CSV table of C-alpha atoms and ligand atoms in Angstrom, one decimal:
chain,number,residue,atom,x,y,z
D,150,MET,CA,-21.4,-9.6,-39.1
D,151,THR,CA,-22.9,-9.8,-35.6
D,152,GLU,CA,-21.6,-8.8,-32.2
D,153,ALA,CA,-22.0,-11.4,-29.4
D,154,VAL,CA,-21.1,-11.7,-25.8
D,155,ALA,CA,-18.7,-14.2,-24.3
D,156,THR,CA,-16.6,-14.8,-21.2
D,157,VAL,CA,-12.8,-14.5,-21.1
D,158,VAL,CA,-11.5,-17.8,-19.8
D,159,ARG,CA,-7.8,-17.6,-20.6
D,160,ARG,CA,-5.3,-14.9,-21.5
D,161,THR,CA,-1.9,-15.1,-23.1
D,162,LYS,CA,0.2,-12.2,-24.3
D,163,GLY,CA,-2.0,-10.4,-26.8
D,164,PHE,CA,-4.5,-13.2,-27.1
D,165,TYR,CA,-7.8,-13.9,-25.3
D,166,TYR,CA,-9.7,-17.1,-25.3
D,167,LEU,CA,-13.5,-16.7,-24.9
D,168,THR,CA,-16.2,-19.2,-24.1
D,169,THR,CA,-19.6,-18.5,-25.6
D,170,PRO,CA,-22.9,-19.2,-23.8
D,171,GLU,CA,-23.1,-22.3,-26.1
D,172,GLY,CA,-19.7,-23.5,-24.8
D,173,GLN,CA,-17.7,-22.8,-27.9
D,174,GLU,CA,-14.2,-21.5,-27.5
D,175,ILE,CA,-13.0,-18.6,-29.6
D,176,GLU,CA,-9.6,-17.1,-29.9
D,177,CYS,CA,-9.5,-13.3,-30.1
D,178,LYS,CA,-7.4,-10.2,-30.4
D,179,ALA,CA,-8.6,-7.0,-28.8
D,180,LYS,CA,-9.4,-3.8,-30.7
D,181,GLY,CA,-6.5,-1.4,-30.1
D,182,SER,CA,-8.7,1.5,-29.1
D,183,LEU,CA,-9.8,-0.4,-26.0
D,184,PHE,CA,-6.4,0.3,-24.4
D,185,ARG,CA,-6.2,4.0,-25.2
D,186,ASN,CA,-6.6,6.4,-22.2
D,187,SER,CA,-7.1,3.5,-19.9
D,188,LYS,CA,-6.2,3.7,-16.3
D,189,TYR,CA,-5.7,0.0,-16.4
D,190,ASP,CA,-2.6,-1.6,-17.9
D,191,ASN,CA,-4.6,-4.7,-18.8
D,192,GLN,CA,-8.1,-3.6,-19.8
D,193,ILE,CA,-9.4,-7.2,-20.2
D,194,ALA,CA,-9.0,-9.8,-17.5
D,195,VAL,CA,-10.0,-13.4,-17.1
D,196,GLY,CA,-13.7,-13.4,-16.0
D,197,ASP,CA,-14.6,-10.4,-18.1
D,198,LYS,CA,-17.7,-10.5,-20.2
D,199,VAL,CA,-16.8,-9.0,-23.6
D,200,THR,CA,-18.5,-8.2,-26.9
D,201,TYR,CA,-16.7,-9.6,-29.9
D,202,GLN,CA,-17.0,-9.9,-33.6
D,203,LEU,CA,-16.1,-13.0,-35.7
D,204,GLU,CA,-16.1,-12.6,-39.5
D,205,PRO,CA,-17.7,-15.5,-41.3
D,206,GLY,CA,-15.1,-18.1,-42.2
D,207,GLN,CA,-12.5,-16.5,-39.9
D,208,GLU,CA,-10.9,-18.3,-36.9
D,209,LEU,CA,-9.7,-15.2,-35.0
D,210,GLY,CA,-12.3,-12.9,-33.5
D,211,MET,CA,-11.9,-9.3,-32.4
D,212,ILE,CA,-13.0,-8.1,-28.9
D,213,GLN,CA,-15.0,-4.8,-29.2
D,214,GLY,CA,-15.7,-3.9,-25.7
D,215,VAL,CA,-15.8,-5.0,-22.0
D,216,LEU,CA,-19.1,-5.1,-20.2
D,217,PRO,CA,-19.3,-3.4,-16.8
D,218,ARG,CA,-17.8,-5.6,-14.0
D,219,LYS,CA,-19.8,-6.5,-11.0
D,220,SER,CA,-16.6,-7.2,-9.0
D,221,PHE,CA,-12.9,-7.4,-9.6
D,222,LEU,CA,-9.5,-7.9,-8.0
D,223,SER,CA,-6.9,-5.4,-8.9
D,224,ARG,CA,-3.5,-4.2,-7.9
D,225,THR,CA,-1.3,-1.2,-8.3
D,226,ARG,CA,2.2,-2.0,-9.2
D,227,VAL,CA,4.8,-0.5,-6.9
D,228,GLY,CA,6.1,2.7,-8.4
D,229,ILE,CA,3.7,2.7,-11.4
D,230,GLU,CA,0.4,4.5,-11.2
D,231,VAL,CA,-1.6,2.0,-13.4
D,232,GLU,CA,-4.0,-0.4,-12.0
D,233,GLN,CA,-3.9,-4.0,-13.1
D,234,VAL,CA,-7.1,-6.0,-13.1
D,235,ILE,CA,-6.2,-9.6,-12.0
D,236,ALA,CA,-9.6,-11.2,-12.4
D,237,ALA,CA,-13.2,-9.9,-13.0
D,238,ASN,CA,-16.7,-10.8,-12.1
D,239,LEU,CA,-15.9,-12.9,-9.1
D,240,ASP,CA,-18.4,-14.1,-6.5
D,241,LEU,CA,-15.9,-15.4,-3.9
D,242,MET,CA,-12.3,-15.1,-2.9
D,243,PHE,CA,-11.0,-17.9,-0.8
D,244,LEU,CA,-8.1,-16.8,1.4
D,245,VAL,CA,-6.2,-19.9,2.1
D,246,VAL,CA,-3.9,-20.2,5.1
D,247,ALA,CA,-2.3,-23.3,6.4
D,248,ALA,CA,-2.6,-24.0,10.1
D,249,LYS,CA,1.1,-24.9,9.9
D,250,ASP,CA,3.8,-25.5,7.3
D,251,PRO,CA,4.1,-22.9,5.9
D,252,GLU,CA,3.5,-20.8,9.0
D,253,PRO,CA,0.4,-18.6,8.8
D,254,LYS,CA,0.9,-14.9,7.9
D,255,PRO,CA,-2.1,-13.0,9.2
D,256,GLY,CA,-0.8,-9.8,7.5
D,257,LEU,CA,-1.5,-11.5,4.1
D,258,VAL,CA,-5.0,-12.3,5.2
D,259,TRP,CA,-5.7,-8.6,6.1
D,260,ARG,CA,-4.2,-7.6,2.8
D,261,MET,CA,-6.5,-9.9,0.9
D,262,LEU,CA,-9.5,-8.8,2.9
D,263,VAL,CA,-8.9,-5.2,1.9
D,264,ALA,CA,-8.5,-6.2,-1.8
D,265,ALA,CA,-11.7,-8.2,-1.7
D,266,ASN,CA,-13.7,-5.4,-0.1
D,267,LEU,CA,-12.3,-2.9,-2.6
D,268,GLY,CA,-13.4,-5.0,-5.5
D,269,SER,CA,-16.8,-6.1,-4.0
D,270,VAL,CA,-15.8,-9.7,-3.8
D,271,ARG,CA,-17.1,-11.8,-0.8
D,272,PRO,CA,-14.1,-13.3,1.1
D,273,VAL,CA,-14.1,-16.8,2.7
D,274,LEU,CA,-11.2,-17.7,5.0
D,275,LEU,CA,-10.0,-21.3,4.6
D,276,VAL,CA,-7.6,-22.8,7.1
D,277,THR,CA,-6.0,-25.9,5.7
D,278,LYS,CA,-3.8,-28.6,7.3
D,279,LEU,CA,-5.8,-28.6,10.5
D,280,ASP,CA,-4.5,-32.2,11.0
D,281,LEU,CA,-1.1,-30.6,11.8
D,282,VAL,CA,-2.4,-28.9,14.9
D,283,HIS,CA,-4.4,-30.4,17.8
D,284,HIS,CA,-7.3,-28.0,17.6
D,285,HIS,CA,-8.2,-24.7,16.0
D,286,LYS,CA,-7.8,-23.2,19.5
D,287,ASP,CA,-4.1,-23.7,18.8
D,288,LEU,CA,-4.3,-20.9,16.2
D,289,PRO,CA,-4.2,-17.7,18.3
D,290,TRP,CA,-3.7,-15.6,15.1
D,291,LEU,CA,-7.2,-16.6,14.1
D,292,ARG,CA,-8.9,-14.8,17.0
D,293,PRO,CA,-9.3,-11.3,15.4
D,294,PHE,CA,-10.9,-12.9,12.3
D,295,LEU,CA,-13.6,-14.6,14.4
D,296,ASN,CA,-15.5,-11.3,15.2
D,297,ILE,CA,-15.7,-9.8,11.7
D,298,ASP,CA,-18.2,-10.5,9.0
D,299,LEU,CA,-16.2,-13.4,7.5
D,300,GLU,CA,-17.0,-17.1,6.9
D,301,ILE,CA,-14.2,-19.4,8.2
D,302,LEU,CA,-13.9,-23.0,7.0
D,303,PHE,CA,-11.3,-25.7,7.9
D,304,SER,CA,-9.8,-28.6,6.0
D,305,SER,CA,-7.5,-31.4,6.8
D,306,LYS,CA,-5.5,-34.0,4.9
D,307,GLY,CA,-8.0,-36.5,3.5
D,308,GLY,CA,-11.1,-34.4,4.2
D,309,GLY,CA,-12.9,-32.4,6.8
D,310,ALA,CA,-16.3,-31.5,8.2
D,311,ASP,CA,-16.5,-28.4,6.0
D,312,ASP,CA,-15.9,-30.3,2.7
D,313,ASN,CA,-19.6,-30.2,1.7
D,314,ARG,CA,-19.8,-26.5,2.3
D,315,LEU,CA,-16.6,-25.9,0.3
D,316,ALA,CA,-17.8,-28.1,-2.6
D,317,ASP,CA,-21.1,-26.2,-2.6
D,318,LEU,CA,-19.4,-22.8,-2.6
D,319,LEU,CA,-16.7,-23.6,-5.2
D,320,GLY,CA,-19.1,-25.6,-7.4
D,321,GLY,CA,-21.7,-22.9,-7.5
D,322,ASN,CA,-19.7,-19.6,-7.8
D,323,VAL,CA,-16.9,-18.0,-9.7
D,324,SER,CA,-14.0,-17.9,-7.2
D,325,VAL,CA,-10.3,-17.1,-6.8
D,326,VAL,CA,-8.4,-19.3,-4.5
D,327,ALA,CA,-5.5,-17.2,-3.1
D,328,GLY,CA,-2.8,-18.0,-0.6
D,329,HIS,CA,0.9,-18.7,-0.3
D,330,SER,CA,2.5,-21.5,-2.3
D,331,GLY,CA,2.3,-24.8,-0.5
D,332,VAL,CA,-0.8,-24.0,1.7
D,333,GLY,CA,-2.7,-26.8,-0.1
D,334,LYS,CA,-4.9,-25.0,-2.7
D,335,SER,CA,-4.4,-27.6,-5.4
D,336,SER,CA,-4.7,-30.5,-3.0
D,337,LEU,CA,-8.1,-29.2,-1.8
D,338,LEU,CA,-9.4,-28.6,-5.3
D,339,ASN,CA,-8.3,-32.1,-6.4
D,340,ARG,CA,-9.9,-33.7,-3.4
D,341,LEU,CA,-13.3,-32.0,-4.0
D,342,PHE,CA,-13.2,-32.1,-7.8
D,343,PRO,CA,-11.0,-35.1,-8.8
D,344,ASP,CA,-11.5,-34.5,-12.5
D,345,LEU,CA,-9.4,-31.4,-12.3
D,346,ASP,CA,-6.2,-33.4,-11.6
D,347,LEU,CA,-4.1,-30.4,-10.7
D,348,LYS,CA,-0.4,-30.9,-10.0
D,349,VAL,CA,0.4,-30.9,-6.3
D,350,GLY,CA,3.8,-29.6,-5.3
D,351,GLU,CA,5.8,-30.7,-2.3
D,352,VAL,CA,6.6,-28.1,0.2
D,353,ASN,CA,10.3,-27.3,0.0
D,354,GLU,CA,11.9,-28.6,3.2
D,355,LYS,CA,14.4,-25.8,3.6
D,356,THR,CA,12.2,-22.8,3.0
D,357,SER,CA,8.7,-24.2,3.7
D,358,LYS,CA,7.7,-22.5,0.5
D,359,GLY,CA,6.1,-24.7,-2.2
D,360,SER,CA,7.7,-24.9,-5.7
D,361,HIS,CA,5.1,-22.8,-7.6
D,362,THR,CA,3.7,-25.7,-9.5
D,363,THR,CA,0.7,-23.8,-10.9
D,364,THR,CA,1.8,-21.4,-13.7
D,365,TYR,CA,-0.6,-19.9,-16.2
D,366,ALA,CA,-3.8,-17.7,-16.1
D,367,ARG,CA,-7.0,-19.5,-16.7
D,368,MET,CA,-10.5,-20.2,-15.6
D,369,LEU,CA,-11.3,-23.8,-14.6
D,370,ASN,CA,-14.8,-25.2,-14.5
D,371,VAL,CA,-15.5,-26.9,-11.2
D,372,GLY,CA,-18.7,-28.6,-10.0
D,373,PRO,CA,-22.1,-28.0,-11.6
D,374,THR,CA,-21.9,-24.3,-12.3
D,375,GLY,CA,-18.7,-23.1,-10.6
D,376,ALA,CA,-15.3,-21.8,-11.9
D,377,VAL,CA,-12.0,-21.1,-10.3
D,378,ILE,CA,-9.8,-18.3,-11.8
D,379,ASP,CA,-6.2,-19.0,-11.4
D,380,THR,CA,-3.8,-16.2,-12.4
D,381,PRO,CA,-0.1,-15.3,-11.7
D,382,GLY,CA,-1.4,-12.0,-10.2
D,383,VAL,CA,-3.3,-13.9,-7.5
D,384,ARG,CA,-0.2,-16.0,-6.8
D,385,GLU,CA,1.9,-12.8,-6.2
D,386,PHE,CA,-0.6,-11.5,-3.8
D,387,GLY,CA,2.0,-10.9,-1.0
D,388,LEU,CA,3.7,-8.3,-3.3
D,389,TRP,CA,0.6,-6.2,-4.0
D,390,ASN,CA,0.8,-2.6,-3.2
D,391,LEU,CA,-2.2,-1.2,-1.4
D,392,GLU,CA,-2.9,2.5,-1.3
D,393,PRO,CA,-3.2,3.9,2.3
D,394,LYS,CA,-6.6,5.4,1.5
D,395,ASN,CA,-7.8,2.0,0.3
D,396,ILE,CA,-6.5,0.3,3.5
D,397,ARG,CA,-8.4,2.8,5.6
D,398,ASP,CA,-11.6,2.6,3.6
D,399,HIS,CA,-11.7,-1.1,3.1
D,400,PHE,CA,-10.1,-2.7,6.2
D,401,PRO,CA,-12.6,-4.9,8.1
D,402,LEU,CA,-14.4,-3.2,10.9
D,403,ILE,CA,-12.2,0.0,10.7
D,404,ARG,CA,-13.9,0.9,7.4
D,405,GLN,CA,-17.2,1.2,9.3
D,406,PHE,CA,-15.8,4.0,11.6
D,407,SER,CA,-14.7,6.4,8.9
D,408,GLY,CA,-16.4,9.8,9.6
D,409,HIS,CA,-16.5,9.2,13.4
D,410,CYS,CA,-13.1,10.8,14.0
D,411,LYS,CA,-12.4,14.5,14.5
D,412,HIS,CA,-10.3,14.8,11.4
D,413,ALA,CA,-12.2,13.9,8.2
D,414,ASP,CA,-9.2,12.2,6.7
D,415,CYS,CA,-8.0,10.6,9.9
D,416,THR,CA,-5.7,7.6,9.4
D,417,HIS,CA,-6.4,6.4,12.9
D,418,THR,CA,-2.7,6.4,13.8
D,419,HIS,CA,-1.2,9.6,15.1
D,420,GLU,CA,-4.2,12.0,15.1
D,421,PRO,CA,-5.7,13.2,18.3
D,422,HIS,CA,-9.4,12.6,19.1
D,423,CYS,CA,-9.4,9.4,17.0
D,424,PHE,CA,-12.6,7.4,17.5
D,425,VAL,CA,-10.9,4.2,16.3
D,426,LYS,CA,-8.0,4.4,18.7
D,427,ALA,CA,-10.5,5.2,21.5
D,428,GLU,CA,-12.5,2.0,20.6
D,429,VAL,CA,-9.2,0.0,20.6
D,430,GLU,CA,-8.3,1.3,24.1
D,431,ALA,CA,-11.8,0.6,25.4
D,432,GLY,CA,-11.5,-3.0,24.1
D,433,ARG,CA,-14.3,-2.7,21.6
D,434,ILE,CA,-12.0,-3.1,18.6
D,435,ASP,CA,-9.7,-6.1,18.8
D,436,LYS,CA,-6.1,-4.9,19.4
D,437,ASP,CA,-4.7,-7.5,17.0
D,438,LEU,CA,-7.1,-6.3,14.3
D,439,TYR,CA,-5.9,-2.8,14.9
D,440,ALA,CA,-2.2,-4.0,14.8
D,441,GLY,CA,-3.0,-5.7,11.5
D,442,TYR,CA,-4.3,-2.4,10.2
D,443,VAL,CA,-1.3,-0.5,11.3
D,444,GLY,CA,1.0,-3.2,9.9
D,445,LEU,CA,-0.6,-2.9,6.5
D,446,LEU,CA,-0.3,0.9,6.5
D,447,GLU,CA,3.4,0.5,7.4
D,448,GLY,CA,3.8,-1.7,4.3
D,449,GLY,CA,4.5,-4.9,6.3
D,450,GLU,CA,3.1,-8.2,5.4
N,800,GTP,N1,-0.8,-32.4,6.4
N,800,GTP,C1,-1.5,-31.9,5.4
N,800,GTP,N2,-0.8,-31.6,4.2
N,800,GTP,C2,-1.4,-31.1,3.2
N,800,GTP,C3,-2.8,-30.7,3.3
N,800,GTP,N3,-3.2,-30.1,2.1
N,800,GTP,C4,-2.1,-30.1,1.3
N,800,GTP,N4,-1.0,-30.7,2.0
N,800,GTP,C5,0.4,-30.9,1.4
N,800,GTP,O1,1.0,-29.6,1.2
N,800,GTP,C6,1.8,-29.6,0.1
N,800,GTP,C7,1.4,-28.5,-0.9
N,800,GTP,O2,0.1,-28.7,-1.4
N,800,GTP,P1,-0.4,-28.0,-2.7
N,800,GTP,O3,-1.8,-28.4,-2.9
N,800,GTP,O4,0.5,-28.2,-3.8
N,800,GTP,O5,-0.3,-26.5,-2.3
N,800,GTP,P2,-0.7,-25.2,-3.2
N,800,GTP,O6,-1.2,-24.2,-2.3
N,800,GTP,O7,-1.5,-25.6,-4.4
N,800,GTP,O8,0.8,-24.8,-3.8
N,800,GTP,P3,1.1,-23.9,-5.1
N,800,GTP,O9,0.6,-24.7,-6.3
N,800,GTP,O10,2.6,-23.9,-5.1
N,800,GTP,O11,0.5,-22.6,-5.0
N,800,GTP,C8,1.7,-31.0,-0.5
N,800,GTP,O12,2.8,-31.8,-0.1
N,800,GTP,C9,0.4,-31.5,0.1
N,800,GTP,O13,0.4,-32.9,0.1
N,800,GTP,C10,-3.5,-30.9,4.5
N,800,GTP,O14,-4.7,-30.6,4.7
N,800,GTP,N5,-2.8,-31.5,5.5
N,801,ZN,ZN1,-9.3,8.1,13.5
């Protein structure tokens, strides 16, 4: 019996579906010892590269181990000290925000930027529904995101100038596409990759929240060599709990100033002689960026 390597492309309770480098799909269980003494409550995530064994003549394989991850998205459940890996080995994380309908929540974008940096995933901010505003200058919340190391792309109903760039990025990388329900994630993927044929939900008139039309965890092949990982965990992003230490060490820009303050473990909030606060007062750190940081620390969205 040989051990081979494959990628986890789908997960259900207790079962994992792998795709081999030859494109064969294999259903697997995981060896129980993989879960012992683990700090993760799901040791194997979609996107993971795993070793598995498949007995000759058998249909069900057994996952033996998980190869080291180059990147990941994880969350800590509120009140529980276990980390949950949502997706593994990602190249890109698209943070999707609608220009309007539903109203943009910059707090969610900051939150996702922290999670992306924590897991070594490159973020891309995508603003959809640009057709609903006159110009992106009509989006004052966007300003603090313009001066950090972040690619920002726009899309509109029926297409946009950044469509080629989006198709290249999505079609050539493993990505997650995260953002509130109804911001237009499925619409965009369908427009760029019509073969996907994802279900598009209507925004609920009363709440301006979509109807959660996308429901299970999977990896979709898009374009020549790309894949999009779609999981319930990504959809619940707004509910993720971020540790204050992770917010401080992974918040855009602010993470670069750790060690500059008088107190080694300065949170850049109430401490005297704080380098970050001095930079904010001097106008060298955007005040809205700093407000986003404090908002996350206070647990706001
Ligand atoms: N005006 C305008 N409407 C859009 C645009 N993109 C999507 N929509 C509409 O927004 C609604 C929600 O789009 P979806 O693609 O289902 O949004 P989603 O983010 O995939 O939603 P979930 O699957 O619930 O997470 C639909 O009615 C779309 O037609 C856009 O660029 N402009
Ligand atoms: Zn400080």
